Coordinates of C-alpha atoms and ligand atoms in Angstrom, one line a residue:
M27 CA 101.5 104.0 113.3
T28 CA 103.4 100.7 113.7
G29 CA 103.5 97.3 112.1
H30 CA 101.9 96.9 108.7
A31 CA 100.1 100.2 108.9
G32 CA 103.3 102.1 109.6
R33 CA 105.4 100.4 106.9
A34 CA 102.5 100.7 104.4
A35 CA 102.4 104.5 105.1
A36 CA 106.0 104.8 104.1
F37 CA 105.3 102.9 100.8
V38 CA 102.2 104.9 100.1
G39 CA 104.1 108.1 100.7
N40 CA 105.8 107.7 97.3
G41 CA 102.9 108.1 95.0
A42 CA 104.8 107.4 91.8
R43 CA 106.1 104.1 93.1
L44 CA 102.8 103.2 94.5
H45 CA 101.0 103.5 91.2
W46 CA 103.8 101.8 89.3
H47 CA 103.8 98.8 91.7
D48 CA 100.0 98.6 91.6
Q49 CA 100.0 98.5 87.8
A50 CA 102.9 96.1 87.5
V51 CA 101.2 93.6 89.8
W52 CA 97.8 94.1 88.3
F53 CA 99.3 93.4 84.9
V54 CA 100.2 89.9 86.1
R55 CA 96.7 89.4 87.6
N56 CA 95.3 90.2 84.1
K57 CA 97.6 87.7 82.5
R58 CA 96.3 85.1 84.9
D59 CA 92.7 85.9 83.8
V60 CA 93.6 85.5 80.1
A61 CA 95.3 82.1 80.8
R62 CA 92.4 81.0 82.9
G63 CA 90.1 81.9 79.9
F64 CA 91.7 79.2 77.8
I65 CA 90.7 76.4 80.2
P66 CA 86.9 75.9 79.9
E67 CA 87.0 73.5 82.9
W68 CA 88.9 75.9 85.1
E69 CA 86.4 76.1 87.9
E70 CA 86.2 72.3 88.0
L71 CA 89.9 72.1 88.1
R72 CA 90.0 74.5 91.1
S73 CA 87.5 72.4 92.9
L74 CA 89.4 69.2 92.2
G75 CA 92.7 70.9 93.4
S76 CA 90.9 71.9 96.6
Q77 CA 89.4 68.4 97.2
I78 CA 92.8 66.7 96.6
K79 CA 94.4 68.9 99.1
A80 CA 91.6 68.4 101.6
H81 CA 91.9 64.6 101.2
T82 CA 95.7 64.7 101.6
L83 CA 95.6 66.9 104.7
S84 CA 93.0 64.6 106.2
R85 CA 95.5 61.7 105.9
L86 CA 98.7 63.7 106.3
P87 CA 100.5 61.3 108.7
E88 CA 99.9 58.3 106.4
Y89 CA 101.0 60.2 103.3
L90 CA 104.1 61.6 105.1
E91 CA 105.2 58.1 106.2
Q92 CA 104.6 56.7 102.7
F93 CA 106.6 59.5 101.2
E94 CA 109.5 58.9 103.6
R95 CA 109.5 55.1 102.8
N96 CA 109.5 55.7 99.1
A97 CA 112.1 58.5 99.2
A98 CA 114.4 56.3 101.2
A99 CA 113.9 53.4 98.7
A100 CA 114.9 55.8 96.0
G101 CA 118.1 56.6 97.8
A102 CA 117.3 60.0 99.6
K103 CA 117.5 60.5 103.3
V104 CA 114.6 62.2 105.0
H105 CA 115.0 64.5 108.1
W106 CA 112.2 65.9 110.2
A107 CA 112.2 69.4 111.7
R108 CA 109.7 70.6 114.3
D109 CA 110.5 74.3 113.7
A110 CA 112.7 76.8 111.9
E111 CA 115.5 76.5 114.3
E112 CA 115.7 72.7 114.0
H113 CA 115.4 73.0 110.2
N114 CA 118.4 75.4 110.1
R115 CA 120.4 73.2 112.4
I116 CA 119.8 70.1 110.2
V117 CA 120.8 71.9 107.0
H118 CA 123.9 73.3 108.7
G119 CA 124.8 69.9 110.1
L120 CA 124.6 68.3 106.6
L121 CA 126.9 71.0 105.3
R122 CA 129.3 70.9 108.2
E123 CA 129.7 67.2 108.0
R124 CA 130.8 67.5 104.4
R125 CA 132.9 70.7 105.0
V126 CA 130.7 72.7 102.6
T127 CA 131.3 76.4 102.7
R128 CA 129.7 77.4 99.3
L129 CA 126.0 76.7 98.7
V130 CA 123.8 77.6 95.8
K131 CA 120.1 77.9 96.5
S132 CA 117.1 78.0 94.3
K133 CA 114.0 79.9 95.4
S134 CA 112.4 78.5 98.6
M135 CA 109.9 80.5 100.6
L136 CA 110.3 78.0 103.4
T137 CA 114.0 78.9 103.9
E138 CA 113.0 82.6 103.8
E139 CA 110.4 81.7 106.5
C140 CA 113.2 80.0 108.6
H141 CA 115.8 82.7 107.9
L142 CA 118.2 80.1 106.7
N143 CA 120.5 82.4 104.8
E144 CA 121.3 84.5 107.9
Y145 CA 121.8 81.4 110.0
L146 CA 124.2 79.8 107.5
E147 CA 126.1 83.0 106.9
A148 CA 126.6 83.4 110.6
H149 CA 128.2 79.9 110.6
G150 CA 130.6 80.8 107.8
V151 CA 128.7 79.4 104.7
E152 CA 128.5 81.5 101.6
V153 CA 124.9 81.3 100.4
V154 CA 124.1 82.4 96.8
D155 CA 120.5 82.7 95.8
T156 CA 120.4 81.8 92.1
D157 CA 116.9 82.9 91.2
L158 CA 117.5 86.3 89.5
G159 CA 115.0 88.2 91.6
E160 CA 116.2 86.5 94.8
R161 CA 119.8 87.4 93.9
I162 CA 118.8 91.0 93.4
V163 CA 117.1 91.3 96.9
Q164 CA 120.0 89.3 98.4
F165 CA 122.5 91.9 97.1
R166 CA 120.3 94.6 98.8
R167 CA 120.1 92.5 102.0
E168 CA 116.3 92.6 101.7
P169 CA 113.7 89.9 102.0
P170 CA 111.7 89.1 98.8
S171 CA 108.6 91.3 98.5
H172 CA 106.5 88.8 96.5
I173 CA 106.4 85.0 96.5
V174 CA 106.9 84.6 92.7
M175 CA 108.5 87.9 91.7
P176 CA 110.8 88.7 94.7
A177 CA 112.1 92.0 93.3
I178 CA 108.8 93.3 91.8
H179 CA 109.2 96.4 94.1
L180 CA 112.3 97.6 92.2
K181 CA 112.6 99.4 88.9
K182 CA 115.1 98.3 86.2
E183 CA 117.1 101.5 86.7
E184 CA 117.6 100.6 90.4
I185 CA 118.7 97.1 89.5
G186 CA 121.1 98.7 86.9
E187 CA 122.7 100.8 89.7
L188 CA 122.9 97.8 92.0
F189 CA 124.6 95.7 89.3
H190 CA 127.0 98.5 88.6
E191 CA 128.0 98.5 92.2
R192 CA 128.1 94.7 92.8
L193 CA 128.9 93.2 89.3
G194 CA 130.7 96.1 87.7
T195 CA 128.2 96.6 84.8
P196 CA 128.5 100.0 83.0
A197 CA 127.0 102.9 84.9
G198 CA 123.5 103.8 83.7
L199 CA 122.8 100.3 82.1
S200 CA 119.2 99.5 82.6
D201 CA 118.4 97.2 79.7
P202 CA 116.8 94.1 81.2
R203 CA 118.3 91.7 78.7
E204 CA 121.8 93.0 79.3
L205 CA 121.3 93.1 83.1
T206 CA 120.1 89.4 82.9
E207 CA 123.2 88.5 80.8
A208 CA 125.5 90.1 83.5
A209 CA 123.7 88.1 86.2
R210 CA 124.0 84.9 84.2
V211 CA 127.8 85.3 83.9
H212 CA 128.1 86.0 87.6
L213 CA 125.8 83.1 88.6
R214 CA 127.6 80.6 86.3
E215 CA 130.8 81.1 88.3
K216 CA 128.9 80.5 91.5
F217 CA 127.3 77.3 90.2
L218 CA 130.7 76.0 89.2
E219 CA 132.2 76.8 92.6
A220 CA 129.3 75.4 94.7
Q221 CA 129.8 72.4 96.9
A222 CA 126.1 71.8 97.5
G223 CA 122.8 72.9 96.0
L224 CA 119.6 73.6 98.0
T225 CA 116.1 73.7 96.5
G226 CA 112.6 74.3 97.8
V227 CA 109.9 71.8 96.9
N228 CA 106.7 72.7 95.1
F229 CA 105.2 69.2 95.4
A230 CA 106.2 66.0 97.0
I231 CA 104.7 62.8 95.7
A232 CA 103.8 60.2 98.4
S233 CA 103.5 57.2 96.1
T234 CA 107.0 57.7 94.5
G235 CA 109.0 59.5 97.2
G236 CA 110.0 62.1 94.5
V237 CA 109.9 65.9 94.8
V238 CA 109.0 68.4 92.0
V239 CA 110.5 71.9 91.7
C240 CA 109.1 74.4 89.3
T241 CA 111.3 77.3 88.0
N242 CA 111.4 79.6 85.0
E243 CA 115.2 79.9 85.0
G244 CA 116.5 76.4 85.3
N245 CA 118.5 77.4 88.3
A246 CA 117.3 74.5 90.4
D247 CA 118.5 72.0 87.8
L248 CA 121.9 73.6 87.5
G249 CA 122.3 73.9 91.2
T250 CA 121.6 70.2 91.8
S251 CA 123.3 68.8 88.7
L252 CA 126.8 70.1 89.4
P253 CA 127.5 69.8 93.2
P254 CA 127.5 66.3 94.8
L255 CA 125.0 67.2 97.5
H256 CA 121.3 68.2 97.0
I257 CA 119.2 69.3 100.0
A258 CA 115.5 69.8 99.4
C259 CA 113.5 71.6 102.0
M260 CA 109.7 71.3 102.2
G261 CA 106.8 72.1 104.5
V262 CA 104.6 69.1 105.5
E263 CA 101.8 70.4 103.4
K264 CA 103.6 70.0 100.1
L265 CA 102.4 66.4 99.6
V266 CA 100.2 65.1 96.8
P267 CA 99.2 61.4 96.8
S268 CA 100.5 60.4 93.3
P269 CA 101.6 61.8 89.9
R270 CA 98.0 61.7 88.8
E271 CA 97.1 64.4 91.3
L272 CA 100.3 66.3 90.5
A273 CA 99.0 67.0 87.0
V274 CA 96.0 69.0 88.4
F275 CA 98.3 71.3 90.3
L276 CA 100.8 71.8 87.5
R277 CA 97.9 73.0 85.4
L278 CA 96.7 75.4 88.1
L279 CA 100.1 76.7 89.4
A280 CA 101.7 78.6 86.6
R281 CA 98.5 79.9 85.1
S282 CA 97.5 81.4 88.5
A283 CA 101.1 82.7 89.2
T284 CA 102.1 84.4 86.0
G285 CA 99.6 83.5 83.3
Q286 CA 101.9 80.9 81.8
P287 CA 100.5 77.5 80.7
I288 CA 103.3 75.8 82.6
T289 CA 106.6 76.8 84.2
T290 CA 109.6 76.7 81.9
Y291 CA 111.2 73.9 84.0
T292 CA 109.2 71.3 86.0
S293 CA 112.0 69.2 87.5
H294 CA 111.4 65.9 89.1
F295 CA 113.9 64.5 91.6
H296 CA 113.5 60.9 92.5
G297 CA 116.5 60.1 94.7
P298 CA 120.1 61.4 94.1
R299 CA 121.9 61.2 90.8
P300 CA 124.6 58.5 90.6
G301 CA 127.6 59.4 92.8
A302 CA 125.7 62.2 94.6
Q303 CA 123.6 62.5 97.8
M304 CA 120.1 63.8 98.3
H305 CA 118.6 64.9 101.7
I306 CA 115.0 66.0 102.2
V307 CA 114.2 68.1 105.2
I308 CA 110.4 68.1 106.1
V309 CA 109.4 71.0 108.3
D310 CA 106.4 71.6 110.5
H311 CA 107.0 75.1 111.9
G312 CA 103.4 75.8 113.1
R313 CA 101.7 73.8 110.3
S314 CA 100.3 71.1 112.5
R315 CA 98.8 73.8 114.8
I316 CA 96.9 75.1 111.7
L317 CA 95.9 71.5 110.8
G318 CA 94.4 71.1 114.3
R319 CA 92.1 74.1 113.7
P320 CA 89.2 73.3 111.3
E321 CA 88.4 76.9 110.6
F322 CA 91.9 77.6 109.4
R323 CA 93.0 74.2 108.0
N324 CA 92.2 75.3 104.4
A325 CA 95.2 77.6 104.5
L326 CA 97.4 74.6 104.3
K327 CA 96.1 73.9 100.8
C328 CA 98.2 76.9 99.5
I329 CA 100.4 76.1 96.5
R330 CA 102.2 79.5 96.8
C331 CA 101.1 80.8 93.4
A332 CA 100.7 84.4 94.6
A333 CA 97.5 85.0 92.7
C334 CA 95.9 86.3 96.0
L335 CA 98.8 88.9 96.3
N336 CA 98.4 90.0 92.7
T337 CA 94.7 90.7 93.1
C338 CA 94.7 92.2 96.6
P339 CA 94.2 96.0 96.5
V340 CA 96.0 96.3 99.8
Y341 CA 99.1 94.3 98.7
R342 CA 99.3 96.1 95.4
R343 CA 99.2 99.5 97.2
S344 CA 101.3 98.8 100.2
G345 CA 104.1 96.5 98.8
G346 CA 105.3 93.2 100.1
H347 CA 107.8 94.6 102.7
S348 CA 105.0 96.3 104.6
Y349 CA 103.8 92.9 105.9
G350 CA 107.1 92.2 107.6
V351 CA 106.9 88.4 107.0
A352 CA 108.4 86.1 104.3
V353 CA 105.0 85.4 102.7
A354 CA 103.1 88.6 102.2
G355 CA 99.6 89.3 101.0
P356 CA 96.3 87.7 102.1
I357 CA 97.8 84.2 102.6
G358 CA 100.7 85.6 104.6
S359 CA 98.3 87.5 106.8
V360 CA 96.4 84.3 107.5
L361 CA 99.5 82.2 108.2
A362 CA 101.7 84.6 110.2
P363 CA 99.5 84.9 113.3
H364 CA 99.6 81.2 113.7
V365 CA 103.3 81.5 114.3
D366 CA 103.1 84.6 116.6
A367 CA 99.6 86.1 117.0
K368 CA 100.8 89.0 119.1
K369 CA 103.6 90.1 116.8
H370 CA 101.4 89.8 113.7
A371 CA 98.1 91.0 115.1
G372 CA 97.9 93.8 112.6
L373 CA 98.1 91.6 109.5
P374 CA 94.5 90.3 109.4
F375 CA 93.5 93.9 109.2
A376 CA 95.6 94.5 106.0
S377 CA 92.6 93.6 103.9
S378 CA 89.5 95.2 102.5
L379 CA 87.7 91.9 102.8
C380 CA 86.6 92.3 99.2
G381 CA 87.0 88.6 98.7
S382 CA 89.0 88.9 95.4
C383 CA 91.7 86.7 97.0
S384 CA 89.3 83.9 97.6
D385 CA 87.9 84.3 94.0
V386 CA 91.3 83.8 92.3
C387 CA 92.8 81.2 94.6
P388 CA 93.4 78.0 92.5
V389 CA 92.6 75.8 95.5
R390 CA 89.6 77.7 96.7
I391 CA 91.0 78.8 100.1
D392 CA 88.4 80.9 101.9
L393 CA 91.0 83.6 102.5
H394 CA 88.7 86.6 103.4
H395 CA 86.7 84.4 105.8
Q396 CA 89.9 83.4 107.5
L397 CA 91.1 87.0 107.8
F398 CA 87.7 87.9 109.3
A399 CA 87.9 84.9 111.7
W400 CA 91.4 86.1 112.8
R401 CA 90.1 89.5 113.6
G402 CA 87.5 88.1 115.9
E403 CA 90.0 85.8 117.5
L404 CA 92.6 88.5 118.1
A405 CA 89.9 90.6 119.7
R406 CA 88.8 87.8 122.0
R407 CA 92.5 87.2 123.0
G408 CA 92.8 90.9 123.8
L409 CA 95.6 91.4 121.2
L410 CA 94.1 94.5 119.5
S411 CA 95.5 97.9 120.2
W412 CA 93.4 100.2 122.3
H413 CA 92.6 102.6 119.3
K414 CA 91.5 99.6 117.1
R415 CA 89.2 98.5 119.9
L416 CA 87.8 102.0 120.4
V417 CA 87.2 102.6 116.7
S418 CA 85.6 99.1 116.3
R419 CA 83.2 99.8 119.2
V420 CA 82.3 103.2 117.9
A421 CA 81.8 101.9 114.4
A422 CA 79.7 99.0 115.6
W423 CA 77.5 101.4 117.6
V424 CA 77.1 103.8 114.6
L425 CA 76.4 101.0 112.1
A426 CA 73.7 99.5 114.2
R427 CA 71.7 102.8 114.2
T428 CA 70.4 104.2 110.9
W429 CA 70.0 107.7 112.3
A430 CA 73.6 107.7 113.7
Y431 CA 74.9 106.4 110.4
R432 CA 73.2 109.2 108.5
I433 CA 74.5 111.9 110.9
A434 CA 78.1 110.4 110.8
G435 CA 78.0 110.5 107.0
K436 CA 76.9 114.2 107.0
L437 CA 79.6 115.1 109.6
L438 CA 82.2 113.3 107.5
R439 CA 81.3 115.1 104.4
V440 CA 81.4 118.5 106.1
F441 CA 84.5 118.0 108.3
G442 CA 86.3 115.2 106.5
P443 CA 88.2 117.3 104.0
H444 CA 89.5 119.5 106.8
V445 CA 90.8 116.8 109.1
P446 CA 94.5 116.3 108.7
N447 CA 94.8 112.7 107.6
P448 CA 98.2 111.3 106.7
W449 CA 96.6 108.7 104.4
T450 CA 94.5 111.0 102.3
R451 CA 97.2 113.7 102.3
Q452 CA 99.9 111.3 101.1
R453 CA 97.8 109.6 98.5
D454 CA 96.6 111.5 95.4
L455 CA 93.1 110.3 95.9
P456 CA 90.2 112.4 94.5
P457 CA 88.6 114.6 97.2
M458 CA 85.7 113.2 99.1
P459 CA 82.4 114.0 97.4
R460 CA 80.3 116.8 98.9
Q461 CA 77.1 114.8 98.4
S462 CA 76.2 111.3 99.4
F463 CA 75.9 108.7 96.6
R464 CA 72.1 108.7 97.1
A465 CA 71.8 112.4 96.6
Q466 CA 74.0 112.3 93.5
W467 CA 72.0 109.5 92.1
R468 CA 68.7 111.3 92.7
K469 CA 70.0 114.4 91.1
R470 CA 71.1 112.4 88.0
V471 CA 67.7 110.7 87.7
R472 CA 65.9 114.0 88.0
A473 CA 68.1 115.5 85.3
R474 CA 67.1 112.8 82.8
Ligands
SF4_519 S1 96.3 81.3 99.0 FE1 95.7 80.6 97.0 S2 96.0 82.3 95.7 FE2 97.2 82.7 97.6 S3 99.2 82.0 97.1 FE3 98.1 80.3 98.1 S4 97.2 79.1 96.4 FE4 97.9 81.0 95.6

């Protein structure tokens, strides 16, 4: 097994971690449900968010130009990058011109997507991720495993060991408060030493030229308030027309992400602070390709809340690293094949197509339909492995014939438990029932 399936098998092999990860992520999904319950107009809000995004995407060139004009009027300089490589070159160019060798960075999935850290480090720049979860995975030289909670795959004991090694905390320390305190002391020094701060962008407002960054730790504010250079990196899809529409997304984002009514810090940057410089890098990196495909365009509405990850039974049980891309889960499986369909051909199959992702998405992206559409497209383009093609053909043939379906069900019940299957052997699932559901149900009715 290769790709997602192979990496997922490794994660599934550790039953204890699998269950713990599943429950930890499901806990956040439940918090989202509770938060949503306090907003009677939640469904209307989701529709409104979806419609605003659809409208903005339908006039994206105009809104981007408006944003550039207003950002320039506010004193920021806007740069345009066609792809990840150009984005990295622009950021490095800005740092090189100012002889910056120490950069602090707040969480940005776009820079993960572009592999900016690796690029800058290869060019002699020290990059420090200042979001606590990001710093933890950076210490481990790992990508984040979740959009909002980058280190959710790790237990506090593992973080204690890591901090003991990297920050010199006492051996065996695993108290989250004390570990956070140690990280705070370490990061304060990095903030004070930094010559530039880089942030992601949650929303960019066309009518004002401002950008909005949402964090829970205040690290974006500190990273941009101390050094004289602020670089903000954003995908083209981050635009909203005006502050009025921004309000809708701020209500949706934190509730969908963590169940909070709002993020602890919602920072607005309208131009540089006095005496400093602000540069905004706007990146395409495959997004205009998605925009040009009506059946997939909705994916650009994503506000990266991670609700679809938290609810997805496959994500919860296979972990974020199994996807092999910066953005994991259902939305990652929809986006990644647009960048490289051959490389990521396995991802649209990393879904049960239960539709839970579409149900929780705050901007009503039809995720499971898009995953299904990708499967068809990959098959048409001949990008499926031979065994997937074979299994699909056999399954289609069996499912089209009731008698064949019944026989297959009987064979599975008889021989299934004896077939060596790495998935069922590794996972502590209950054994397959000896009788079909229909037979069990009949038996129960008769017994009444
Ligand atoms: S697809 Fe929807 S649920 Fe998933 S991260 Fe994006 S906005 Fe959130």
